[in-house]
């Protein structure tokens, strides 16, 4: 959950958007990250992201696929060169292709902050340029009913606040 609440009003927007919109934004963020980090220069990465942009599902995670082999090679090279930024970018590409779009869109945006000052504006555009909600608080996250997002910790916290006006829960 922290990957969403750390993005303030953009995190709240991500949490309430339809799943398909979040997937689209995650795809766009990954493409931007690949270009900015230079990973788009690898044909395996470019082909996977371009295919995904055309509506072709990303390849299944397979240890011997050209994309997986390329990403592992980039990780090894980044480790050898102690290039943490490149390593993190490659990890975000793998996470984005094979992981949760909610986590991917946030972590890709975080990673992009190392390359561009415009990452927040780009993320907002990728989310459809919708009006931004207010910065969310614990009550927002506790009331969130998105099955793809685990907000149970906040729901428990806000329930304690409601049962004890001091906010400490019952003793």
mmCIF file of C-alpha atoms in Angstrom:
data_model
loop_
_atom_site.group_PDB
_atom_site.id
_atom_site.type_symbol
_atom_site.label_atom_id
_atom_site.label_comp_id
_atom_site.label_asym_id
_atom_site.label_seq_id
_atom_site.Cartn_x
_atom_site.Cartn_y
_atom_site.Cartn_z
ATOM 1 C CA UNK A 1 0.000 0.000 0.000
ATOM 2 C CA UNK A 2 2.828 2.431 0.775
ATOM 3 C CA UNK A 3 3.609 2.671 -2.932
ATOM 4 C CA UNK A 4 0.258 4.425 -3.423
ATOM 5 C CA UNK A 5 -0.033 6.571 -0.323
ATOM 6 C CA UNK A 6 3.450 7.956 -0.922
ATOM 7 C CA UNK A 7 2.192 9.615 -4.105
ATOM 8 C CA UNK A 8 -0.366 11.716 -2.254
ATOM 9 C CA UNK A 9 -3.218 12.855 -4.529
ATOM 10 C CA UNK A 10 -1.799 10.932 -7.513
ATOM 11 C CA UNK A 11 -1.864 7.784 -5.359
ATOM 12 C CA UNK A 12 -5.487 8.449 -4.459
ATOM 13 C CA UNK A 13 -6.314 8.903 -8.143
ATOM 14 C CA UNK A 14 -4.576 5.621 -9.012
ATOM 15 C CA UNK A 15 -6.524 3.858 -6.250
ATOM 16 C CA UNK A 16 -9.927 4.902 -7.606
ATOM 17 C CA UNK A 17 -9.312 4.618 -11.353
ATOM 18 C CA UNK A 18 -10.569 1.587 -13.270
ATOM 19 C CA UNK A 19 -8.042 -1.252 -13.473
ATOM 20 C CA UNK A 20 -7.665 -0.873 -17.258
ATOM 21 C CA UNK A 21 -6.714 2.806 -16.860
ATOM 22 C CA UNK A 22 -4.045 1.879 -14.297
ATOM 23 C CA UNK A 23 -2.664 -0.822 -16.619
ATOM 24 C CA UNK A 24 -2.486 1.741 -19.437
ATOM 25 C CA UNK A 25 -0.695 4.262 -17.206
ATOM 26 C CA UNK A 26 1.720 1.563 -15.974
ATOM 27 C CA UNK A 27 2.527 0.648 -19.567
ATOM 28 C CA UNK A 28 3.181 4.292 -20.457
ATOM 29 C CA UNK A 29 5.322 4.846 -17.377
ATOM 30 C CA UNK A 30 7.396 1.753 -18.194
ATOM 31 C CA UNK A 31 7.919 2.941 -21.738
ATOM 32 C CA UNK A 32 9.074 6.351 -20.471
ATOM 33 C CA UNK A 33 11.389 4.676 -17.948
ATOM 34 C CA UNK A 34 12.877 2.427 -20.616
ATOM 35 C CA UNK A 35 13.620 5.413 -22.863
ATOM 36 C CA UNK A 36 15.029 7.578 -20.060
ATOM 37 C CA UNK A 37 17.223 4.817 -18.630
ATOM 38 C CA UNK A 38 18.506 3.610 -22.009
ATOM 39 C CA UNK A 39 16.929 0.173 -21.578
ATOM 40 C CA UNK A 40 14.790 0.843 -24.651
ATOM 41 C CA UNK A 41 18.013 0.461 -26.689
ATOM 42 C CA UNK A 42 17.902 -3.288 -26.052
ATOM 43 C CA UNK A 43 15.748 -4.913 -28.745
ATOM 44 C CA UNK A 44 14.195 -7.401 -26.284
ATOM 45 C CA UNK A 45 12.981 -4.634 -23.966
ATOM 46 C CA UNK A 46 11.809 -2.394 -26.813
ATOM 47 C CA UNK A 47 9.976 -5.254 -28.536
ATOM 48 C CA UNK A 48 8.153 -6.295 -25.348
ATOM 49 C CA UNK A 49 7.054 -2.733 -24.520
ATOM 50 C CA UNK A 50 6.109 -1.924 -28.131
ATOM 51 C CA UNK A 51 4.050 -5.112 -28.376
ATOM 52 C CA UNK A 52 2.316 -4.295 -25.091
ATOM 53 C CA UNK A 53 1.523 -0.821 -26.430
ATOM 54 C CA UNK A 54 -0.109 -2.431 -29.490
ATOM 55 C CA UNK A 55 -2.325 -4.509 -27.186
ATOM 56 C CA UNK A 56 -0.303 -7.725 -27.216
ATOM 57 C CA UNK A 57 -0.049 -9.208 -23.722
ATOM 58 C CA UNK A 58 3.440 -9.094 -22.236
ATOM 59 C CA UNK A 59 5.380 -12.346 -22.479
ATOM 60 C CA UNK A 60 5.000 -14.769 -19.588
ATOM 61 C CA UNK A 61 7.867 -14.760 -17.114
ATOM 62 C CA UNK A 62 10.222 -17.434 -18.365
ATOM 63 C CA UNK A 63 13.815 -17.713 -17.181
ATOM 64 C CA UNK A 64 15.027 -18.450 -20.712
ATOM 65 C CA UNK A 65 13.011 -15.922 -22.709
ATOM 66 C CA UNK A 66 15.054 -13.302 -24.570
ATOM 67 C CA UNK A 67 13.552 -10.540 -22.390
ATOM 68 C CA UNK A 68 14.357 -12.321 -19.113
ATOM 69 C CA UNK A 69 17.879 -13.118 -20.287
ATOM 70 C CA UNK A 70 18.450 -9.501 -21.325
ATOM 71 C CA UNK A 71 17.149 -8.106 -18.036
ATOM 72 C CA UNK A 72 19.320 -10.531 -16.053
ATOM 73 C CA UNK A 73 22.345 -9.473 -18.126
ATOM 74 C CA UNK A 74 21.569 -5.797 -17.468
ATOM 75 C CA UNK A 75 21.284 -6.529 -13.741
ATOM 76 C CA UNK A 76 24.645 -8.318 -13.737
ATOM 77 C CA UNK A 77 26.322 -5.501 -15.698
ATOM 78 C CA UNK A 78 24.796 -2.882 -13.398
ATOM 79 C CA UNK A 79 26.052 -4.773 -10.342
ATOM 80 C CA UNK A 80 29.554 -5.004 -11.800
ATOM 81 C CA UNK A 81 29.572 -1.279 -12.592
ATOM 82 C CA UNK A 82 27.813 -0.412 -9.309
ATOM 83 C CA UNK A 83 25.196 1.407 -11.357
ATOM 84 C CA UNK A 84 22.300 1.318 -8.913
ATOM 85 C CA UNK A 85 20.059 3.508 -11.051
ATOM 86 C CA UNK A 86 20.331 1.188 -14.039
ATOM 87 C CA UNK A 87 19.772 -1.850 -11.821
ATOM 88 C CA UNK A 88 16.664 -0.302 -10.288
ATOM 89 C CA UNK A 89 15.355 0.643 -13.740
ATOM 90 C CA UNK A 90 15.785 -2.951 -14.972
ATOM 91 C CA UNK A 91 14.036 -4.248 -11.847
ATOM 92 C CA UNK A 92 11.150 -1.827 -12.428
ATOM 93 C CA UNK A 93 10.838 -2.982 -16.043
ATOM 94 C CA UNK A 94 10.572 -6.615 -14.887
ATOM 95 C CA UNK A 95 8.144 -5.706 -12.111
ATOM 96 C CA UNK A 96 6.050 -3.662 -14.519
ATOM 97 C CA UNK A 97 5.798 -6.352 -17.133
ATOM 98 C CA UNK A 98 5.184 -9.244 -14.754
ATOM 99 C CA UNK A 99 3.803 -7.647 -11.572
ATOM 100 C CA UNK A 100 0.949 -5.543 -10.240
ATOM 101 C CA UNK A 101 0.106 -2.523 -12.401
ATOM 102 C CA UNK A 102 -0.682 -0.515 -9.245
ATOM 103 C CA UNK A 103 2.748 -1.114 -7.810
ATOM 104 C CA UNK A 104 4.376 -0.753 -11.219
ATOM 105 C CA UNK A 105 2.906 2.648 -12.016
ATOM 106 C CA UNK A 106 4.107 4.014 -8.673
ATOM 107 C CA UNK A 107 7.544 2.445 -8.672
ATOM 108 C CA UNK A 108 8.174 3.402 -12.306
ATOM 109 C CA UNK A 109 7.232 6.977 -11.477
ATOM 110 C CA UNK A 110 9.551 6.906 -8.446
ATOM 111 C CA UNK A 111 12.386 5.616 -10.605
ATOM 112 C CA UNK A 112 11.675 8.228 -13.266
ATOM 113 C CA UNK A 113 12.240 10.937 -10.653
ATOM 114 C CA UNK A 114 15.956 10.095 -11.024
ATOM 115 C CA UNK A 115 15.817 11.066 -14.715
ATOM 116 C CA UNK A 116 13.325 13.929 -15.027
ATOM 117 C CA UNK A 117 11.717 16.668 -12.982
ATOM 118 C CA UNK A 118 8.498 16.238 -14.997
ATOM 119 C CA UNK A 119 7.704 12.757 -13.669
ATOM 120 C CA UNK A 120 4.643 13.913 -11.654
ATOM 121 C CA UNK A 121 3.157 15.822 -14.601
ATOM 122 C CA UNK A 122 3.852 12.869 -16.919
ATOM 123 C CA UNK A 123 2.205 10.466 -14.473
ATOM 124 C CA UNK A 124 -0.848 12.709 -14.233
ATOM 125 C CA UNK A 125 -1.120 12.780 -18.037
ATOM 126 C CA UNK A 126 -0.661 8.983 -18.196
ATOM 127 C CA UNK A 127 -3.511 8.619 -15.696
ATOM 128 C CA UNK A 128 -5.806 10.482 -18.080
ATOM 129 C CA UNK A 129 -5.290 14.022 -16.746
ATOM 130 C CA UNK A 130 -8.302 13.571 -14.462
ATOM 131 C CA UNK A 131 -9.016 16.160 -11.766
ATOM 132 C CA UNK A 132 -6.893 15.382 -8.734
ATOM 133 C CA UNK A 133 -8.647 14.458 -5.509
ATOM 134 C CA UNK A 134 -7.541 16.012 -2.225
ATOM 135 C CA UNK A 135 -4.444 14.563 -0.590
ATOM 136 C CA UNK A 136 -5.761 11.369 1.017
ATOM 137 C CA UNK A 137 -5.687 10.676 4.718
ATOM 138 C CA UNK A 138 -6.033 7.446 6.687
ATOM 139 C CA UNK A 139 -9.823 7.630 6.449
ATOM 140 C CA UNK A 140 -9.637 7.684 2.643
ATOM 141 C CA UNK A 141 -7.395 4.617 2.574
ATOM 142 C CA UNK A 142 -9.489 2.878 5.240
ATOM 143 C CA UNK A 143 -12.692 3.410 3.258
ATOM 144 C CA UNK A 144 -11.137 2.363 -0.066
ATOM 145 C CA UNK A 145 -12.911 -0.613 -1.591
ATOM 146 C CA UNK A 146 -10.611 -1.579 -4.429
ATOM 147 C CA UNK A 147 -10.054 -5.360 -4.367
ATOM 148 C CA UNK A 148 -6.649 -4.946 -6.044
ATOM 149 C CA UNK A 149 -5.348 -2.801 -3.172
ATOM 150 C CA UNK A 150 -4.843 -4.034 0.370
ATOM 151 C CA UNK A 151 -5.930 -1.198 2.630
ATOM 152 C CA UNK A 152 -6.753 -3.419 5.608
ATOM 153 C CA UNK A 153 -4.156 -1.768 7.843
ATOM 154 C CA UNK A 154 -5.826 1.605 7.321
ATOM 155 C CA UNK A 155 -9.294 0.127 7.755
ATOM 156 C CA UNK A 156 -8.210 -1.313 11.119
ATOM 157 C CA UNK A 157 -6.615 1.985 12.147
ATOM 158 C CA UNK A 158 -9.660 4.054 11.244
ATOM 159 C CA UNK A 159 -11.925 1.598 13.072
ATOM 160 C CA UNK A 160 -9.835 2.149 16.219
ATOM 161 C CA UNK A 161 -10.120 5.903 15.774
ATOM 162 C CA UNK A 162 -13.904 5.626 15.488
ATOM 163 C CA UNK A 163 -14.205 3.514 18.679
ATOM 164 C CA UNK A 164 -12.002 5.799 20.767
ATOM 165 C CA UNK A 165 -12.125 9.538 20.020
ATOM 166 C CA UNK A 166 -8.573 9.880 21.368
ATOM 167 C CA UNK A 167 -7.488 7.613 18.478
ATOM 168 C CA UNK A 168 -5.803 5.041 20.711
ATOM 169 C CA UNK A 169 -8.340 2.210 20.466
ATOM 170 C CA UNK A 170 -9.855 0.595 23.536
ATOM 171 C CA UNK A 171 -7.646 -0.252 26.499
#
